[in-house]
Amino acid sequence: MIRPEQVWQSKPEAAVTEQQEASEDAVMTRIGQAVILLHAGDREEARNRLGEIWSEIGEQGDSLHRCTLAHYMADAQDDPADELAWDLRALTAAATADGPGEEPDDGPGTGPPQDGRPVREEPHPAMRVFYPSLHLSLAADYVKLQRPEAARIHLARARAATGALSDDGYGNGVRAAIARLERRLAGEPGAGPGPGTGPRPFPEQSP
């Protein structure tokens, strides 16, 4: 079960320790260990570890694993174009879990897999909480790449998806980040640094 009130960014070490004690999901534990390195500033090692896991699970791995890994792999990139590519993979993984009706449309190769694997006919409620952060991340990527119109599209999608967020620290943090980027795109004062400048918040996953 995804618990959006827990955020890797807040206390990643505590989150991973709790997960290791309570979860038998070895893949998520390994992703969490890489996230700790990322938050500690060891981007290269985090990137290497996440890359190893990605090569193991591949494009046909569990949607939650792929979504989480790609989201953090994006944070570990030095090239904004690479960051965008990984954030698109994260959105694709979430769309695959959700089934038809919420698919990325940002270019070739970003839709659900075409390898004959079935997708869920019913929405995956747990994935809904990811969409505001996923679209916010993409909006920030497009800002970096000087594509403001694409950024506004994803920012609007992020805002529209906030109904899935709870009124807690995580949800309020994502809403605040959306508002900051909205002000930044509007050229308003007081916008502050845009999202995507460091490891971004994302719900913790644990049973």
mmCIF file with all atom_site columns, C-alpha atoms in Angstrom, residues 40-112:
data_model
loop_
_atom_site.group_PDB
_atom_site.id
_atom_site.type_symbol
_atom_site.label_atom_id
_atom_site.label_alt_id
_atom_site.label_comp_id
_atom_site.label_asym_id
_atom_site.label_entity_id
_atom_site.label_seq_id
_atom_site.pdbx_PDB_ins_code
_atom_site.Cartn_x
_atom_site.Cartn_y
_atom_site.Cartn_z
_atom_site.occupancy
_atom_site.B_iso_or_equiv
_atom_site.pdbx_formal_charge
_atom_site.auth_seq_id
_atom_site.auth_comp_id
_atom_site.auth_asym_id
_atom_site.auth_atom_id
_atom_site.pdbx_PDB_model_num
ATOM 1  C CA . ALA A 1 40  ? 23.297 12.163 0.337   1.00 0.00 ? 40  ALA A CA 1
ATOM 2  C CA . GLY A 1 41  ? 24.690 13.674 -2.865  1.00 0.00 ? 41  GLY A CA 1
ATOM 3  C CA . ASP A 1 42  ? 26.286 10.562 -4.374  1.00 0.00 ? 42  ASP A CA 1
ATOM 4  C CA . ARG A 1 43  ? 24.496 10.914 -7.673  1.00 0.00 ? 43  ARG A CA 1
ATOM 5  C CA . GLU A 1 44  ? 26.847 8.720  -9.671  1.00 0.00 ? 44  GLU A CA 1
ATOM 6  C CA . GLU A 1 45  ? 26.588 5.724  -7.365  1.00 0.00 ? 45  GLU A CA 1
ATOM 7  C CA . ALA A 1 46  ? 22.836 6.178  -7.092  1.00 0.00 ? 46  ALA A CA 1
ATOM 8  C CA . ARG A 1 47  ? 22.619 6.305  -10.869 1.00 0.00 ? 47  ARG A CA 1
ATOM 9  C CA . ASN A 1 48  ? 24.714 3.155  -11.188 1.00 0.00 ? 48  ASN A CA 1
ATOM 10 C CA . ARG A 1 49  ? 22.609 1.216  -8.697  1.00 0.00 ? 49  ARG A CA 1
ATOM 11 C CA . LEU A 1 50  ? 19.323 2.330  -10.175 1.00 0.00 ? 50  LEU A CA 1
ATOM 12 C CA . GLY A 1 51  ? 20.625 1.444  -13.630 1.00 0.00 ? 51  GLY A CA 1
ATOM 13 C CA . GLU A 1 52  ? 21.463 -2.072 -12.471 1.00 0.00 ? 52  GLU A CA 1
ATOM 14 C CA . ILE A 1 53  ? 17.981 -2.547 -11.061 1.00 0.00 ? 53  ILE A CA 1
ATOM 15 C CA . TRP A 1 54  ? 16.391 -1.173 -14.225 1.00 0.00 ? 54  TRP A CA 1
ATOM 16 C CA . SER A 1 55  ? 18.379 -3.608 -16.372 1.00 0.00 ? 55  SER A CA 1
ATOM 17 C CA . GLU A 1 56  ? 17.041 -6.430 -14.219 1.00 0.00 ? 56  GLU A CA 1
ATOM 18 C CA . ILE A 1 57  ? 13.371 -5.473 -14.157 1.00 0.00 ? 57  ILE A CA 1
ATOM 19 C CA . GLY A 1 58  ? 13.306 -3.950 -17.645 1.00 0.00 ? 58  GLY A CA 1
ATOM 20 C CA . GLU A 1 59  ? 10.300 -2.561 -19.485 1.00 0.00 ? 59  GLU A CA 1
ATOM 21 C CA . GLN A 1 60  ? 8.166  -5.534 -18.431 1.00 0.00 ? 60  GLN A CA 1
ATOM 22 C CA . GLY A 1 61  ? 8.770  -5.255 -14.709 1.00 0.00 ? 61  GLY A CA 1
ATOM 23 C CA . ASP A 1 62  ? 6.256  -4.331 -12.040 1.00 0.00 ? 62  ASP A CA 1
ATOM 24 C CA . SER A 1 63  ? 4.672  -0.951 -12.816 1.00 0.00 ? 63  SER A CA 1
ATOM 25 C CA . LEU A 1 64  ? 5.195  0.408  -9.313  1.00 0.00 ? 64  LEU A CA 1
ATOM 26 C CA . HIS A 1 65  ? 8.859  -0.584 -9.381  1.00 0.00 ? 65  HIS A CA 1
ATOM 27 C CA . ARG A 1 66  ? 9.385  1.006  -12.787 1.00 0.00 ? 66  ARG A CA 1
ATOM 28 C CA . CYS A 1 67  ? 7.524  4.173  -11.896 1.00 0.00 ? 67  CYS A CA 1
ATOM 29 C CA . THR A 1 68  ? 9.440  4.688  -8.652  1.00 0.00 ? 68  THR A CA 1
ATOM 30 C CA . LEU A 1 69  ? 12.830 3.809  -10.117 1.00 0.00 ? 69  LEU A CA 1
ATOM 31 C CA . ALA A 1 70  ? 12.408 6.006  -13.190 1.00 0.00 ? 70  ALA A CA 1
ATOM 32 C CA . HIS A 1 71  ? 11.257 8.929  -11.063 1.00 0.00 ? 71  HIS A CA 1
ATOM 33 C CA . TYR A 1 72  ? 14.422 8.829  -8.978  1.00 0.00 ? 72  TYR A CA 1
ATOM 34 C CA . MET A 1 73  ? 16.672 7.944  -11.900 1.00 0.00 ? 73  MET A CA 1
ATOM 35 C CA . ALA A 1 74  ? 15.512 11.222 -13.441 1.00 0.00 ? 74  ALA A CA 1
ATOM 36 C CA . ASP A 1 75  ? 16.802 13.061 -10.363 1.00 0.00 ? 75  ASP A CA 1
ATOM 37 C CA . ALA A 1 76  ? 20.201 11.416 -10.800 1.00 0.00 ? 76  ALA A CA 1
ATOM 38 C CA . GLN A 1 77  ? 20.693 12.709 -14.353 1.00 0.00 ? 77  GLN A CA 1
ATOM 39 C CA . ASP A 1 78  ? 23.014 15.572 -15.271 1.00 0.00 ? 78  ASP A CA 1
ATOM 40 C CA . ASP A 1 79  ? 21.491 16.236 -18.711 1.00 0.00 ? 79  ASP A CA 1
ATOM 41 C CA . PRO A 1 80  ? 17.987 17.781 -18.668 1.00 0.00 ? 80  PRO A CA 1
ATOM 42 C CA . ALA A 1 81  ? 17.054 15.781 -21.769 1.00 0.00 ? 81  ALA A CA 1
ATOM 43 C CA . ASP A 1 82  ? 17.953 12.551 -19.973 1.00 0.00 ? 82  ASP A CA 1
ATOM 44 C CA . GLU A 1 83  ? 15.982 13.696 -16.958 1.00 0.00 ? 83  GLU A CA 1
ATOM 45 C CA . LEU A 1 84  ? 12.951 14.244 -19.187 1.00 0.00 ? 84  LEU A CA 1
ATOM 46 C CA . ALA A 1 85  ? 13.349 10.799 -20.750 1.00 0.00 ? 85  ALA A CA 1
ATOM 47 C CA . TRP A 1 86  ? 13.310 9.102  -17.351 1.00 0.00 ? 86  TRP A CA 1
ATOM 48 C CA . ASP A 1 87  ? 10.365 11.153 -16.111 1.00 0.00 ? 87  ASP A CA 1
ATOM 49 C CA . LEU A 1 88  ? 8.456  10.087 -19.223 1.00 0.00 ? 88  LEU A CA 1
ATOM 50 C CA . ARG A 1 89  ? 9.283  6.478  -18.398 1.00 0.00 ? 89  ARG A CA 1
ATOM 51 C CA . ALA A 1 90  ? 7.900  7.027  -14.900 1.00 0.00 ? 90  ALA A CA 1
ATOM 52 C CA . LEU A 1 91  ? 4.654  8.403  -16.314 1.00 0.00 ? 91  LEU A CA 1
ATOM 53 C CA . THR A 1 92  ? 4.442  5.529  -18.785 1.00 0.00 ? 92  THR A CA 1
ATOM 54 C CA . ALA A 1 93  ? 4.802  3.022  -15.947 1.00 0.00 ? 93  ALA A CA 1
ATOM 55 C CA . ALA A 1 94  ? 2.034  4.723  -13.988 1.00 0.00 ? 94  ALA A CA 1
ATOM 56 C CA . ALA A 1 95  ? -0.200 4.751  -17.074 1.00 0.00 ? 95  ALA A CA 1
ATOM 57 C CA . THR A 1 96  ? 0.431  1.055  -17.627 1.00 0.00 ? 96  THR A CA 1
ATOM 58 C CA . ALA A 1 97  ? -0.711 0.311  -14.091 1.00 0.00 ? 97  ALA A CA 1
ATOM 59 C CA . ASP A 1 98  ? -3.753 2.537  -14.477 1.00 0.00 ? 98  ASP A CA 1
ATOM 60 C CA . GLY A 1 99  ? -4.856 0.952  -17.713 1.00 0.00 ? 99  GLY A CA 1
ATOM 61 C CA . PRO A 1 100 ? -6.379 2.849  -20.673 1.00 0.00 ? 100 PRO A CA 1
ATOM 62 C CA . GLY A 1 101 ? -7.440 6.458  -20.341 1.00 0.00 ? 101 GLY A CA 1
ATOM 63 C CA . GLU A 1 102 ? -4.386 8.078  -18.724 1.00 0.00 ? 102 GLU A CA 1
ATOM 64 C CA . GLU A 1 103 ? -1.547 7.689  -21.160 1.00 0.00 ? 103 GLU A CA 1
ATOM 65 C CA . PRO A 1 104 ? 1.410  9.962  -21.786 1.00 0.00 ? 104 PRO A CA 1
ATOM 66 C CA . ASP A 1 105 ? 1.414  11.642 -25.181 1.00 0.00 ? 105 ASP A CA 1
ATOM 67 C CA . ASP A 1 106 ? 4.808  13.286 -25.281 1.00 0.00 ? 106 ASP A CA 1
ATOM 68 C CA . GLY A 1 107 ? 6.264  11.465 -28.234 1.00 0.00 ? 107 GLY A CA 1
ATOM 69 C CA . PRO A 1 108 ? 7.074  8.071  -29.660 1.00 0.00 ? 108 PRO A CA 1
ATOM 70 C CA . GLY A 1 109 ? 7.795  5.299  -27.260 1.00 0.00 ? 109 GLY A CA 1
ATOM 71 C CA . THR A 1 110 ? 6.011  6.861  -24.302 1.00 0.00 ? 110 THR A CA 1
ATOM 72 C CA . GLY A 1 111 ? 2.716  4.963  -24.492 1.00 0.00 ? 111 GLY A CA 1
ATOM 73 C CA . PRO A 1 112 ? 1.872  1.639  -22.867 1.00 0.00 ? 112 PRO A CA 1
#
